[in-house]
XYZ file of C-alpha atoms in Angstrom:
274
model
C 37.413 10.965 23.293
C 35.476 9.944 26.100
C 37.783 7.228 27.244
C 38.604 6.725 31.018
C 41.595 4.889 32.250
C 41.793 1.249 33.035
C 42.965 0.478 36.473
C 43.363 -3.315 37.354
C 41.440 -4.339 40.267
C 43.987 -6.756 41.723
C 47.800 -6.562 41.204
C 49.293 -9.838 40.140
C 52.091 -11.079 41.936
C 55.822 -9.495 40.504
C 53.654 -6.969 38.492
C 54.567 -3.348 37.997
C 52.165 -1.234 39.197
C 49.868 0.490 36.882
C 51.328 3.957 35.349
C 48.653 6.989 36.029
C 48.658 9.704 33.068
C 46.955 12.963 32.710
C 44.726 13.885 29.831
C 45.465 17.277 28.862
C 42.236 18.954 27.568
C 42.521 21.418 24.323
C 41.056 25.096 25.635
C 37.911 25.689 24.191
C 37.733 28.862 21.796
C 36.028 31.890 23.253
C 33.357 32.681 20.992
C 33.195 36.219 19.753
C 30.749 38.792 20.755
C 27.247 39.108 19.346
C 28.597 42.671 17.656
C 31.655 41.227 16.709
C 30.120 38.637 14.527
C 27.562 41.376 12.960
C 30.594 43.550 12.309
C 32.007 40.469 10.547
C 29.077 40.118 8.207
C 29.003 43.598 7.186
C 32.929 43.797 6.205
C 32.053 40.522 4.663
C 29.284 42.008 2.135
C 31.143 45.406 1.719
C 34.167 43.449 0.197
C 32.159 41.499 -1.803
C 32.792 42.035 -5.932
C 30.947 44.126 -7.420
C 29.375 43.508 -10.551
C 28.281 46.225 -13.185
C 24.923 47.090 -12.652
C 22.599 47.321 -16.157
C 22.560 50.741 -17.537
C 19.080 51.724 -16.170
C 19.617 50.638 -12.743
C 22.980 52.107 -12.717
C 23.922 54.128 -9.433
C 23.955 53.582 -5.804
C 20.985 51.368 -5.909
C 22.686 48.586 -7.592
C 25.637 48.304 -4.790
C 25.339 45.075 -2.938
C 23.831 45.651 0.929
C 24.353 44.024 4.008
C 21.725 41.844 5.288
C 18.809 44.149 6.575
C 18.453 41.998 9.708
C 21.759 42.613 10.667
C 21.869 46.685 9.535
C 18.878 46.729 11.733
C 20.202 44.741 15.099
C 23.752 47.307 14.485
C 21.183 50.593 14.282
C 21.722 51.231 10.579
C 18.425 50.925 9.642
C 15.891 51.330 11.687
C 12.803 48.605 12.356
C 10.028 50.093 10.355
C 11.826 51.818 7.238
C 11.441 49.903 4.391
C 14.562 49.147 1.745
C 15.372 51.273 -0.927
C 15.494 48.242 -3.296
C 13.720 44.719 -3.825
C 14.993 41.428 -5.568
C 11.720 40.888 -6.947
C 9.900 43.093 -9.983
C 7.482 45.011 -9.086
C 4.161 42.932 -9.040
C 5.198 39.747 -8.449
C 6.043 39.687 -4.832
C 2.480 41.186 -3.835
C 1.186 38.720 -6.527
C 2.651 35.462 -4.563
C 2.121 36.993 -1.227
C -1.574 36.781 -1.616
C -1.842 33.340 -3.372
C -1.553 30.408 -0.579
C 1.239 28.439 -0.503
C 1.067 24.763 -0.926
C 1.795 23.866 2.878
C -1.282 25.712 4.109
C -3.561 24.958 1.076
C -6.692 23.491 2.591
C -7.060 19.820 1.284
C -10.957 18.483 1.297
C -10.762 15.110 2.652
C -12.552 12.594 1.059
C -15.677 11.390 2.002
C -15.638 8.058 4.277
C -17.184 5.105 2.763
C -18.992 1.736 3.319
C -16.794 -0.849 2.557
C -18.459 -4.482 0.279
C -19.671 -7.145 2.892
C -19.087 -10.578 1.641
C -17.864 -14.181 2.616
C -16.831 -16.528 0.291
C -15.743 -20.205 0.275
C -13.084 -21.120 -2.431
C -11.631 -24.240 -3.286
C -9.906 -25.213 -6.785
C -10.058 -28.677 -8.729
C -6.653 -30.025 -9.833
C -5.692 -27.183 -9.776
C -7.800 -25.768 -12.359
C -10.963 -24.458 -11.864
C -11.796 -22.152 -8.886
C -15.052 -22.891 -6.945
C -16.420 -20.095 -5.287
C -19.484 -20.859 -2.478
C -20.874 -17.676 -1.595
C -21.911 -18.522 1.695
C -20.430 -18.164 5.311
C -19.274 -21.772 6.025
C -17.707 -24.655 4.430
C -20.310 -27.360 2.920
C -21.722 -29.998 4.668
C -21.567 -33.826 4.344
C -24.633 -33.645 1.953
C -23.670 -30.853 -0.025
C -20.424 -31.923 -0.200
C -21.617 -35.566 -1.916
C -23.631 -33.564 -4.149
C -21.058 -31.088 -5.593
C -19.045 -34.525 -5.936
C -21.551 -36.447 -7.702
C -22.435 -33.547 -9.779
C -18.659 -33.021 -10.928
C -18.088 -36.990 -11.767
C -21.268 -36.621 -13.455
C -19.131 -34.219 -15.663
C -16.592 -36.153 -16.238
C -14.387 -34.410 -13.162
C -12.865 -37.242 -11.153
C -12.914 -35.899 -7.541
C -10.514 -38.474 -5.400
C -10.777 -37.187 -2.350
C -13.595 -33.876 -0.943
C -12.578 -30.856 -2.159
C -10.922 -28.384 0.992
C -12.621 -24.849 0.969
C -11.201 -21.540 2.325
C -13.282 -18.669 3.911
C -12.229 -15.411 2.533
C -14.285 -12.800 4.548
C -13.945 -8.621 3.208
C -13.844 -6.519 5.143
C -10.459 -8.563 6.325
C -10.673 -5.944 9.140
C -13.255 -2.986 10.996
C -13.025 0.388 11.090
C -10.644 0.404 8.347
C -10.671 3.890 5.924
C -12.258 2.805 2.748
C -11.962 5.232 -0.311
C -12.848 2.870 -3.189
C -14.885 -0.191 -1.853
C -15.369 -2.446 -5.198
C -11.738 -1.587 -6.347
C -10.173 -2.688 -3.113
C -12.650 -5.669 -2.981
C -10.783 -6.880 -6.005
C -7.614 -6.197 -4.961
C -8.077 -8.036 -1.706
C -9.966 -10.857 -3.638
C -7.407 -10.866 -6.061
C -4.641 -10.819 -3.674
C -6.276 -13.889 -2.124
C -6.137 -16.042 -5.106
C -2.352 -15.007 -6.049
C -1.536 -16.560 -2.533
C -2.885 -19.358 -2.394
C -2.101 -20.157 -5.914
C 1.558 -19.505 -5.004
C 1.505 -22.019 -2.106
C -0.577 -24.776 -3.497
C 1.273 -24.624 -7.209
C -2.490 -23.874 -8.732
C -2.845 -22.628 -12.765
C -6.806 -21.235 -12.277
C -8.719 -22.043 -15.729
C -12.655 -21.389 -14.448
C -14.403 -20.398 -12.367
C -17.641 -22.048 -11.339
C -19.649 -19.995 -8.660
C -22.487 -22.151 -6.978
C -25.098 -19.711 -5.542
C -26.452 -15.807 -6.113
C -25.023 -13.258 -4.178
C -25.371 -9.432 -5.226
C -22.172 -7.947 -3.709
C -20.421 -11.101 -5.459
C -21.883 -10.685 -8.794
C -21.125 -7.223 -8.668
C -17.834 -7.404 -7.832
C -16.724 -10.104 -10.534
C -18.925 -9.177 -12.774
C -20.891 -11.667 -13.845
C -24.487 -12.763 -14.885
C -25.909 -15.989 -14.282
C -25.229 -18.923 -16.511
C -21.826 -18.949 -19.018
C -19.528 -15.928 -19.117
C -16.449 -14.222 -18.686
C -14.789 -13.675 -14.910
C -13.640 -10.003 -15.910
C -11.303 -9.355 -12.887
C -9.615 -12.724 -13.314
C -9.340 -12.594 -16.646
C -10.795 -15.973 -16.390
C -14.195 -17.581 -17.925
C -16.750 -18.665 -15.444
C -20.505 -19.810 -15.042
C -22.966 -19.121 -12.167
C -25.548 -21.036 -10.974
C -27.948 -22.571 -7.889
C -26.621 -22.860 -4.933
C -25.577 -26.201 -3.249
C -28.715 -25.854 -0.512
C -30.629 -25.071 -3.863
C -29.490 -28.072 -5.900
C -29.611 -30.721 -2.804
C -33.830 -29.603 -2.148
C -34.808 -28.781 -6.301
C -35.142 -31.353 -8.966
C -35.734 -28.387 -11.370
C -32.570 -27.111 -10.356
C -30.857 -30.502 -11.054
C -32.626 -30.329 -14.422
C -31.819 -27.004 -15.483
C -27.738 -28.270 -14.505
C -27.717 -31.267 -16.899
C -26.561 -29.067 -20.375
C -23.951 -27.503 -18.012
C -22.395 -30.607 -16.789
C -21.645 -31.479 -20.368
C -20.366 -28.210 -21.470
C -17.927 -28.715 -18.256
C -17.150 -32.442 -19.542
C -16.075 -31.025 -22.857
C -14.091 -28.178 -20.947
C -12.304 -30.344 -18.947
C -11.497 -33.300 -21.287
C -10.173 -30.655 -23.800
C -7.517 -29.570 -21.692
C -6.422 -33.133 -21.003
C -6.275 -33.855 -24.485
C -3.866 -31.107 -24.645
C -2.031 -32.405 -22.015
C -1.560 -35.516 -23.516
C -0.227 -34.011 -26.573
């Protein structure tokens, strides 16, 4: 077993002395010969049963045979000759012979691709409506008081500033991308599940404040009112904070959307209420 004995180091006082045994090892078998062993397989297919061979196959043919490998390394048959009989029908073993196997089927790899470029800043009201900022920092002080202002405006009570998150995609470089918009959404996606998970948020909207092509691609919008396909969510686009804080057009052109918001919003506390 692998076991050695155990000697004490010291002998106590009035001990008996430690007994010594021998391990007695069991003799290893001698393996047969090479020959032997062939000799073995033969007897061992000669005395196989024998099963009655179909009526046209009938006849020495049909008697089982040793392996050829081992009639050949005993000088029965020699290396070249071929056997007198084949397990497979005529046709089919030349047939799969020159078809590739799977395992050395050539697979083209697919093409490398660019993966979407975007970073977004997301924050969520009460817990209900997503704001997206596509741009790559949080708001300022000034923007910030505006996107307030413009949300109590609405009827959206905002106690305290609202805390944005940067989600950047690519999360990482040099990464193998094989569908770039699908695994955009999937990462985006993924992104929202967490942090609604940890902050206990139930999304209803989404209201995106400035234009960004790889961002309106990838959710699918249009600007103004709509439908947040890959949220399954509805959502409205619009000027961007920088936009909004240097335009009084853009201001202008907000006013009918605050309202729509204000009727949003108070709808769902109505139902609350209930």
């Amino acid at each position: 077993m692998g076991l050695t004995a155990w000697v004490a180091r010291y002998q106590l006082p009035n001990a008996r002395p430690t007994e010594a045994c021998e391990w007695t090892l069991p003799e290893r078998a001698v393996p047969a010969p090479p020959a032997e062993r062939l000799h073995a397989l033969l007897d061992e297919a000669e005395a196989a049963p024998r099963q009655a061979p179909p009526a046209s196959t009938a006849g020495e043919s049909a008697r089982p045979r040793p392996p050829r490998r081992a009639r050949q390394l005993l000088g029965i048959e020699p290396e070249g000759e071929t056997p007198e009989t084949d397990t497979a029908p005529l046709g089919v073993k030349t047939a799969n012979a020159d078809a590739p196997s799977p395992e050395t089927t050539p697979t083209m790899p697919r093409q490398a691709q660019e993966p979407l470029r975007f970073t977004l800043q997301l924050a969520c009201l009460a817990g209900r409506w997503l704001v997206f900022l596509p741009q790559p920092s949080a708001p300022d002080a000034a923007q910030s008081e505006l996107l307030s202002n413009a949300l109590k405006a609405a009827g959206i009570d905002v106690p305290v500033p609202l805390v944005f998150e940067t989600f950047r995609w690519p999360p990482m470089e040099n990464l193998p991308v094989e569908a770039p918009l699908e695994e955009a959404r999937e990462g985006l996606a993924a992104f929202i599940d967490g942090s609604t998970q940890r902050r206990g948020w139930s999304p209803e909207r989404v209201l995106i404040f400035g234009r960004d092509e790889t961002l309106m691609r990838l959710l699918e919008t249009s600007e103004g009112e709509g439908r947040v396909e890959p949220l399954g969510l509805p959502g409205w686009q619009g000027p961007g904070l920088d936009e909004l804080e240097q335009s009084a057009a853009a201001k202008r052109s907000l006013w009918p959307t605050l309202l729509a918001w204000r009727q949003a919003w108070s709808v769902k506390d109505a139902e609350a209420d209930d």
